[in-house]
Amino acid sequence: DIQLTQSPFSLSASVGDRVTITCQASQGIATYLNWYQHRPGKAPKLLISGESTLDAGFPSRFSGSGSGTNFTFTISSLQPEDVATYYCQHFARFPPTFGPGTTVDF
Amino acid sequence: QVHLVQSGAEVKKPGSSVKVSCKASGGGFSTHVTSWIRQAPGQGFEWMGEITPIFRTTNSPQKFQGRLTITADESTSTAYMELGRLTSDDTAVYYCARGAASGSWNWDSWGQGTLVTVSS
């Protein structure tokens, strides 16, 4: 199985800060990577899929980039409603797997 | 987008089985892949398997084979996940999720989650 690692494990930031999370795959996955937002007690939401496609309903301050084994997720200006855990997930081959998550709070 | 509604929380004894349902509304149930994904307390997400209702085909990782059964009833647009030989390690929130048009492993619709607690 392809393993995904994320860093940092958690981070604290302020409103307006730029936040960056990295996701590294144990083998090349081209751009077959998604990012999800998960708030406690809620279902996860697909944020970014594949080649950095932002899901409808999410503002443009969220972005993703990368290919191969190294990926980056960025919130350009952190807002209070962005407090959540963010997960990367690959869909390159069977089985799909998730990263361990990065918790973002204030 | 489709709306997925799951059955309620369950408490089970070790060694027993649990069956969770996931009812879809909004169309496309038969032709879209429905996956089951779980999250144990304090842990990340784990994909358990999937079903394509129109073909009645299922896939799941080796670790669940033999004790996981995924089925679907097209007449009620409901998918089911049954997990047997439960242990405390199966205590988790179980989600159903539907693949997006861009790919069956891009989950853009999720159920609300079902907490399954395995305890003696």
PDB file of C-alpha atoms in Angstrom:
ATOM      1  CA  ASP A   1       0.000   0.000   0.000  1.00  0.00           C
ATOM      2  CA  ILE A   2       1.093   3.585  -0.593  1.00  0.00           C
ATOM      3  CA  GLN A   3       1.847   5.381   2.658  1.00  0.00           C
ATOM      4  CA  LEU A   4       1.155   9.101   3.053  1.00  0.00           C
ATOM      5  CA  THR A   5       2.889  11.203   5.677  1.00  0.00           C
ATOM      6  CA  GLN A   6       1.852  14.720   6.616  1.00  0.00           C
ATOM      7  CA  SER A   7       3.617  17.500   8.422  1.00  0.00           C
ATOM      8  CA  PRO A   8       3.198  19.145  10.723  1.00  0.00           C
ATOM      9  CA  PHE A   9       1.042  16.971  12.967  1.00  0.00           C
ATOM     10  CA  SER A  10      -0.669  20.124  14.210  1.00  0.00           C
ATOM     11  CA  LEU A  11      -0.215  23.860  14.043  1.00  0.00           C
ATOM     12  CA  SER A  12      -1.490  26.980  15.714  1.00  0.00           C
ATOM     13  CA  ALA A  13      -1.829  30.154  13.719  1.00  0.00           C
ATOM     14  CA  SER A  14      -3.554  33.523  13.755  1.00  0.00           C
ATOM     15  CA  VAL A  15      -6.306  34.958  11.610  1.00  0.00           C
ATOM     16  CA  GLY A  16      -4.794  36.107   8.347  1.00  0.00           C
ATOM     17  CA  ASP A  17      -1.758  33.842   8.558  1.00  0.00           C
ATOM     18  CA  ARG A  18      -0.580  31.779   5.626  1.00  0.00           C
ATOM     19  CA  VAL A  19      -0.713  28.088   6.511  1.00  0.00           C
ATOM     20  CA  THR A  20       1.150  25.352   4.651  1.00  0.00           C
ATOM     21  CA  ILE A  21       0.790  21.590   5.092  1.00  0.00           C
ATOM     22  CA  THR A  22       2.873  19.023   3.275  1.00  0.00           C
ATOM     23  CA  CYS A  23       1.989  15.491   2.246  1.00  0.00           C
ATOM     24  CA  GLN A  24       4.585  12.983   1.085  1.00  0.00           C
ATOM     25  CA  ALA A  25       3.802   9.706  -0.663  1.00  0.00           C
ATOM     26  CA  SER A  26       5.925   6.567  -0.295  1.00  0.00           C
ATOM     27  CA  GLN A  27       5.939   6.201  -4.078  1.00  0.00           C
ATOM     28  CA  GLY A  28       5.052   8.345  -7.039  1.00  0.00           C
ATOM     29  CA  ILE A  29       1.359   9.065  -7.482  1.00  0.00           C
ATOM     30  CA  ALA A  30       1.473  11.700 -10.240  1.00  0.00           C
ATOM     31  CA  THR A  31      -1.269  14.171  -9.225  1.00  0.00           C
ATOM     32  CA  TYR A  32      -3.704  11.572  -7.910  1.00  0.00           C
ATOM     33  CA  LEU A  33      -4.111  13.288  -4.567  1.00  0.00           C
ATOM     34  CA  ASN A  34      -7.064  14.825  -2.758  1.00  0.00           C
ATOM     35  CA  TRP A  35      -7.333  17.069   0.291  1.00  0.00           C
ATOM     36  CA  TYR A  36     -10.204  16.906   2.777  1.00  0.00           C
ATOM     37  CA  GLN A  37     -11.357  19.202   5.551  1.00  0.00           C
ATOM     38  CA  HIS A  38     -12.765  17.509   8.648  1.00  0.00           C
ATOM     39  CA  ARG A  39     -14.421  19.376  11.484  1.00  0.00           C
ATOM     40  CA  PRO A  40     -15.176  17.460  14.722  1.00  0.00           C
ATOM     41  CA  GLY A  41     -18.531  15.723  14.666  1.00  0.00           C
ATOM     42  CA  LYS A  42     -19.032  16.423  10.977  1.00  0.00           C
ATOM     43  CA  ALA A  43     -18.494  14.463   7.809  1.00  0.00           C
ATOM     44  CA  PRO A  44     -15.296  15.210   5.897  1.00  0.00           C
ATOM     45  CA  LYS A  45     -15.513  17.520   2.912  1.00  0.00           C
ATOM     46  CA  LEU A  46     -13.604  17.129  -0.329  1.00  0.00           C
ATOM     47  CA  LEU A  47     -11.606  20.319  -0.691  1.00  0.00           C
ATOM     48  CA  ILE A  48      -9.181  19.776  -3.515  1.00  0.00           C
ATOM     49  CA  SER A  49      -9.039  16.916  -5.976  1.00  0.00           C
ATOM     50  CA  GLY A  50      -6.496  15.742  -8.503  1.00  0.00           C
ATOM     51  CA  GLU A  51      -4.664  18.497 -10.323  1.00  0.00           C
ATOM     52  CA  SER A  52      -5.419  21.138  -7.721  1.00  0.00           C
ATOM     53  CA  THR A  53      -9.125  21.424  -8.536  1.00  0.00           C
ATOM     54  CA  LEU A  54     -10.864  23.338  -5.773  1.00  0.00           C
ATOM     55  CA  ASP A  55     -14.270  21.913  -4.921  1.00  0.00           C
ATOM     56  CA  ALA A  56     -17.223  24.233  -5.454  1.00  0.00           C
ATOM     57  CA  GLY A  57     -18.226  25.925  -2.231  1.00  0.00           C
ATOM     58  CA  PHE A  58     -14.710  26.491  -0.989  1.00  0.00           C
ATOM     59  CA  PRO A  59     -13.088  29.924  -1.311  1.00  0.00           C
ATOM     60  CA  SER A  60      -9.981  30.545  -3.352  1.00  0.00           C
ATOM     61  CA  ARG A  61      -7.773  30.974  -0.269  1.00  0.00           C
ATOM     62  CA  PHE A  62      -7.419  27.182  -0.338  1.00  0.00           C
ATOM     63  CA  SER A  63      -4.987  25.723  -2.854  1.00  0.00           C
ATOM     64  CA  GLY A  64      -2.972  22.616  -3.542  1.00  0.00           C
ATOM     65  CA  SER A  65       0.065  21.790  -5.602  1.00  0.00           C
ATOM     66  CA  GLY A  66       2.600  19.095  -6.249  1.00  0.00           C
ATOM     67  CA  SER A  67       3.124  15.884  -8.140  1.00  0.00           C
ATOM     68  CA  GLY A  68       4.995  12.643  -7.779  1.00  0.00           C
ATOM     69  CA  THR A  69       5.727  12.217  -4.084  1.00  0.00           C
ATOM     70  CA  ASN A  70       5.604  15.745  -2.671  1.00  0.00           C
ATOM     71  CA  PHE A  71       2.478  17.821  -2.256  1.00  0.00           C
ATOM     72  CA  THR A  72       1.571  21.072  -0.545  1.00  0.00           C
ATOM     73  CA  PHE A  73      -1.736  22.399   0.754  1.00  0.00           C
ATOM     74  CA  THR A  74      -2.011  26.127   1.495  1.00  0.00           C
ATOM     75  CA  ILE A  75      -4.492  28.400   3.160  1.00  0.00           C
ATOM     76  CA  SER A  76      -3.424  31.855   2.040  1.00  0.00           C
ATOM     77  CA  SER A  77      -5.205  33.777   4.794  1.00  0.00           C
ATOM     78  CA  LEU A  78      -6.481  31.697   7.698  1.00  0.00           C
ATOM     79  CA  GLN A  79     -10.044  32.397   8.810  1.00  0.00           C
ATOM     80  CA  PRO A  80     -11.787  31.282  12.027  1.00  0.00           C
ATOM     81  CA  GLU A  81     -13.984  28.826  10.145  1.00  0.00           C
ATOM     82  CA  ASP A  82     -10.885  27.034   8.817  1.00  0.00           C
ATOM     83  CA  VAL A  83     -10.211  25.399  12.190  1.00  0.00           C
ATOM     84  CA  ALA A  84     -10.273  21.704  11.289  1.00  0.00           C
ATOM     85  CA  THR A  85      -8.132  18.699  10.574  1.00  0.00           C
ATOM     86  CA  TYR A  86      -6.893  18.408   7.003  1.00  0.00           C
ATOM     87  CA  TYR A  87      -6.145  15.076   5.373  1.00  0.00           C
ATOM     88  CA  CYS A  88      -4.471  14.143   2.139  1.00  0.00           C
ATOM     89  CA  GLN A  89      -5.652  11.003   0.339  1.00  0.00           C
ATOM     90  CA  HIS A  90      -4.299   9.321  -2.767  1.00  0.00           C
ATOM     91  CA  PHE A  91      -6.301   7.618  -5.470  1.00  0.00           C
ATOM     92  CA  ALA A  92      -3.419   6.411  -7.614  1.00  0.00           C
ATOM     93  CA  ARG A  93      -3.956   2.688  -7.127  1.00  0.00           C
ATOM     94  CA  PHE A  94      -5.715   0.133  -4.981  1.00  0.00           C
ATOM     95  CA  PRO A  95      -6.205   0.677  -2.116  1.00  0.00           C
ATOM     96  CA  PRO A  96      -6.734   4.389  -1.591  1.00  0.00           C
ATOM     97  CA  THR A  97      -5.161   5.572   1.646  1.00  0.00           C
ATOM     98  CA  PHE A  98      -5.159   8.700   3.799  1.00  0.00           C
ATOM     99  CA  GLY A  99      -2.479  10.683   5.486  1.00  0.00           C
ATOM    100  CA  PRO A 100      -2.602  10.938   9.292  1.00  0.00           C
ATOM    101  CA  GLY A 101      -3.999  14.456   9.244  1.00  0.00           C
ATOM    102  CA  THR A 102      -2.894  17.940  10.297  1.00  0.00           C
ATOM    103  CA  THR A 103      -4.923  19.821  12.880  1.00  0.00           C
ATOM    104  CA  VAL A 104      -5.137  23.576  12.381  1.00  0.00           C
ATOM    105  CA  ASP A 105      -6.295  25.791  15.227  1.00  0.00           C
ATOM    106  CA  PHE A 106      -5.722  29.164  16.840  1.00  0.00           C
TER     107      PHE A 106
ATOM    108  CA  GLN B   1     -24.919  16.299  -4.942  1.00  0.00           C
ATOM    109  CA  VAL B   2     -26.362  13.193  -3.429  1.00  0.00           C
ATOM    110  CA  HIS B   3     -27.525  13.161   0.200  1.00  0.00           C
ATOM    111  CA  LEU B   4     -26.482  10.129   2.280  1.00  0.00           C
ATOM    112  CA  VAL B   5     -28.219   9.220   5.548  1.00  0.00           C
ATOM    113  CA  GLN B   6     -26.809   6.467   7.732  1.00  0.00           C
ATOM    114  CA  SER B   7     -28.356   4.323  10.438  1.00  0.00           C
ATOM    115  CA  GLY B   8     -27.859   5.072  14.104  1.00  0.00           C
ATOM    116  CA  ALA B   9     -25.165   4.255  16.616  1.00  0.00           C
ATOM    117  CA  GLU B  10     -24.576   0.663  17.658  1.00  0.00           C
ATOM    118  CA  VAL B  11     -23.062  -1.049  20.671  1.00  0.00           C
ATOM    119  CA  LYS B  12     -21.866  -4.586  20.025  1.00  0.00           C
ATOM    120  CA  LYS B  13     -20.203  -7.410  21.918  1.00  0.00           C
ATOM    121  CA  PRO B  14     -16.841  -8.772  20.801  1.00  0.00           C
ATOM    122  CA  GLY B  15     -17.308 -11.580  18.324  1.00  0.00           C
ATOM    123  CA  SER B  16     -20.652 -10.298  17.062  1.00  0.00           C
ATOM    124  CA  SER B  17     -21.521  -8.531  13.807  1.00  0.00           C
ATOM    125  CA  VAL B  18     -22.817  -5.072  12.936  1.00  0.00           C
ATOM    126  CA  LYS B  19     -24.729  -3.919   9.886  1.00  0.00           C
ATOM    127  CA  VAL B  20     -24.822  -0.233   8.968  1.00  0.00           C
ATOM    128  CA  SER B  21     -27.067   1.212   6.283  1.00  0.00           C
ATOM    129  CA  CYS B  22     -26.606   4.221   4.026  1.00  0.00           C
ATOM    130  CA  LYS B  23     -29.637   5.576   2.153  1.00  0.00           C
ATOM    131  CA  ALA B  24     -28.999   7.817  -0.822  1.00  0.00           C
ATOM    132  CA  SER B  25     -31.236  10.473  -2.284  1.00  0.00           C
ATOM    133  CA  GLY B  26     -30.561  12.742  -5.229  1.00  0.00           C
ATOM    134  CA  GLY B  27     -30.161  10.188  -7.968  1.00  0.00           C
ATOM    135  CA  GLY B  28     -27.381   8.140  -9.493  1.00  0.00           C
ATOM    136  CA  PHE B  29     -27.230   5.504  -6.770  1.00  0.00           C
ATOM    137  CA  SER B  30     -26.979   2.522  -9.071  1.00  0.00           C
ATOM    138  CA  THR B  31     -24.224   3.859 -11.295  1.00  0.00           C
ATOM    139  CA  HIS B  32     -21.956   5.480  -8.704  1.00  0.00           C
ATOM    140  CA  VAL B  33     -19.527   3.648  -6.495  1.00  0.00           C
ATOM    141  CA  THR B  34     -20.294   3.779  -2.769  1.00  0.00           C
ATOM    142  CA  SER B  35     -17.388   3.309  -0.383  1.00  0.00           C
ATOM    143  CA  TRP B  36     -17.196   2.615   3.321  1.00  0.00           C
ATOM    144  CA  ILE B  37     -14.547   4.443   5.332  1.00  0.00           C
ATOM    145  CA  ARG B  38     -13.941   4.338   9.061  1.00  0.00           C
ATOM    146  CA  GLN B  39     -12.167   6.436  11.642  1.00  0.00           C
ATOM    147  CA  ALA B  40     -11.160   4.910  14.953  1.00  0.00           C
ATOM    148  CA  PRO B  41     -10.935   7.228  17.986  1.00  0.00           C
ATOM    149  CA  GLY B  42      -7.968   9.542  17.630  1.00  0.00           C
ATOM    150  CA  GLN B  43      -6.954   7.893  14.382  1.00  0.00           C
ATOM    151  CA  GLY B  44      -7.039   8.725  10.704  1.00  0.00           C
ATOM    152  CA  PHE B  45      -9.332   7.407   8.024  1.00  0.00           C
ATOM    153  CA  GLU B  46      -9.261   3.872   6.665  1.00  0.00           C
ATOM    154  CA  TRP B  47     -10.951   2.836   3.426  1.00  0.00           C
ATOM    155  CA  MET B  48     -12.766  -0.456   3.939  1.00  0.00           C
ATOM    156  CA  GLY B  49     -14.242  -1.224   0.562  1.00  0.00           C
ATOM    157  CA  GLU B  50     -16.746  -0.302  -2.118  1.00  0.00           C
ATOM    158  CA  ILE B  51     -19.691  -1.464  -4.181  1.00  0.00           C
ATOM    159  CA  THR B  52     -20.967  -0.560  -7.631  1.00  0.00           C
ATOM    160  CA  PRO B  53     -24.672  -1.348  -7.274  1.00  0.00           C
ATOM    161  CA  ILE B  54     -25.536  -1.706 -10.938  1.00  0.00           C
ATOM    162  CA  PHE B  55     -22.906  -4.409 -11.380  1.00  0.00           C
ATOM    163  CA  ARG B  56     -23.147  -5.761  -7.815  1.00  0.00           C
ATOM    164  CA  THR B  57     -19.337  -5.756  -7.729  1.00  0.00           C
ATOM    165  CA  THR B  58     -17.377  -5.135  -4.566  1.00  0.00           C
ATOM    166  CA  ASN B  59     -13.733  -4.499  -3.687  1.00  0.00           C
ATOM    167  CA  SER B  60     -11.979  -4.391  -0.354  1.00  0.00           C
ATOM    168  CA  PRO B  61      -8.457  -4.650   1.011  1.00  0.00           C
ATOM    169  CA  GLN B  62      -7.150  -8.027   2.115  1.00  0.00           C
ATOM    170  CA  LYS B  63      -7.405  -7.172   5.803  1.00  0.00           C
ATOM    171  CA  PHE B  64     -11.207  -7.056   5.697  1.00  0.00           C
ATOM    172  CA  GLN B  65     -11.834  -9.974   3.392  1.00  0.00           C
ATOM    173  CA  GLY B  66     -13.680 -12.787   5.095  1.00  0.00           C
ATOM    174  CA  ARG B  67     -15.478 -10.623   7.645  1.00  0.00           C
ATOM    175  CA  LEU B  68     -16.737  -7.646   5.581  1.00  0.00           C
ATOM    176  CA  THR B  69     -19.847  -7.791   3.407  1.00  0.00           C
ATOM    177  CA  ILE B  70     -20.948  -4.807   1.346  1.00  0.00           C
ATOM    178  CA  THR B  71     -24.313  -4.975  -0.373  1.00  0.00           C
ATOM    179  CA  ALA B  72     -26.756  -2.614  -2.041  1.00  0.00           C
ATOM    180  CA  ASP B  73     -30.504  -2.526  -2.623  1.00  0.00           C
ATOM    181  CA  GLU B  74     -31.196  -0.546  -5.779  1.00  0.00           C
ATOM    182  CA  SER B  75     -34.949  -0.492  -5.097  1.00  0.00           C
ATOM    183  CA  THR B  76     -34.384   1.628  -1.974  1.00  0.00           C
ATOM    184  CA  SER B  77     -31.076   3.267  -2.990  1.00  0.00           C
ATOM    185  CA  THR B  78     -29.497   1.882   0.158  1.00  0.00           C
ATOM    186  CA  ALA B  79     -26.026   0.467   0.671  1.00  0.00           C
ATOM    187  CA  TYR B  80     -25.103  -1.779   3.576  1.00  0.00           C
ATOM    188  CA  MET B  81     -21.866  -2.616   5.338  1.00  0.00           C
ATOM    189  CA  GLU B  82     -21.757  -5.670   7.575  1.00  0.00           C
ATOM    190  CA  LEU B  83     -18.635  -6.384   9.609  1.00  0.00           C
ATOM    191  CA  GLY B  84     -18.292  -9.625  11.521  1.00  0.00           C
ATOM    192  CA  ARG B  85     -16.079 -11.058  14.268  1.00  0.00           C
ATOM    193  CA  LEU B  86     -15.916  -7.654  15.899  1.00  0.00           C
ATOM    194  CA  THR B  87     -13.103  -6.734  18.283  1.00  0.00           C
ATOM    195  CA  SER B  88     -12.421  -3.576  20.266  1.00  0.00           C
ATOM    196  CA  ASP B  89     -10.202  -2.446  17.383  1.00  0.00           C
ATOM    197  CA  ASP B  90     -13.355  -2.086  15.289  1.00  0.00           C
ATOM    198  CA  THR B  91     -14.688   0.653  17.532  1.00  0.00           C
ATOM    199  CA  ALA B  92     -14.918   3.577  15.132  1.00  0.00           C
ATOM    200  CA  VAL B  93     -17.139   5.993  13.283  1.00  0.00           C
ATOM    201  CA  TYR B  94     -18.145   4.370  10.014  1.00  0.00           C
ATOM    202  CA  TYR B  95     -18.941   6.540   7.010  1.00  0.00           C
ATOM    203  CA  CYS B  96     -20.406   5.794   3.634  1.00  0.00           C
ATOM    204  CA  ALA B  97     -19.221   8.044   0.835  1.00  0.00           C
ATOM    205  CA  ARG B  98     -19.951   8.353  -2.841  1.00  0.00           C
ATOM    206  CA  GLY B  99     -17.374   8.889  -5.517  1.00  0.00           C
ATOM    207  CA  ALA B 100     -17.467  12.082  -7.522  1.00  0.00           C
ATOM    208  CA  ALA B 101     -17.865  12.249 -11.264  1.00  0.00           C
ATOM    209  CA  SER B 102     -14.109  12.779 -11.452  1.00  0.00           C
ATOM    210  CA  GLY B 103     -13.393   9.384  -9.909  1.00  0.00           C
ATOM    211  CA  SER B 104     -14.820   6.767  -7.595  1.00  0.00           C
ATOM    212  CA  TRP B 105     -12.144   7.408  -4.981  1.00  0.00           C
ATOM    213  CA  ASN B 106     -12.808  11.166  -4.878  1.00  0.00           C
ATOM    214  CA  TRP B 107     -15.497  11.270  -2.229  1.00  0.00           C
ATOM    215  CA  ASP B 108     -17.592  14.410  -2.527  1.00  0.00           C
ATOM    216  CA  SER B 109     -20.658  13.157  -0.650  1.00  0.00           C
ATOM    217  CA  TRP B 110     -20.492  11.583   2.797  1.00  0.00           C
ATOM    218  CA  GLY B 111     -22.998  10.207   5.244  1.00  0.00           C
ATOM    219  CA  GLN B 112     -23.167  11.682   8.717  1.00  0.00           C
ATOM    220  CA  GLY B 113     -21.263   8.759  10.216  1.00  0.00           C
ATOM    221  CA  THR B 114     -22.316   5.885  12.450  1.00  0.00           C
ATOM    222  CA  LEU B 115     -20.529   5.242  15.737  1.00  0.00           C
ATOM    223  CA  VAL B 116     -19.976   1.555  16.371  1.00  0.00           C
ATOM    224  CA  THR B 117     -18.730   0.699  19.841  1.00  0.00           C
ATOM    225  CA  VAL B 118     -17.454  -2.803  20.534  1.00  0.00           C
ATOM    226  CA  SER B 119     -17.405  -3.535  24.217  1.00  0.00           C
ATOM    227  CA  SER B 120     -18.021  -6.442  26.528  1.00  0.00           C
TER     228      SER B 120
END
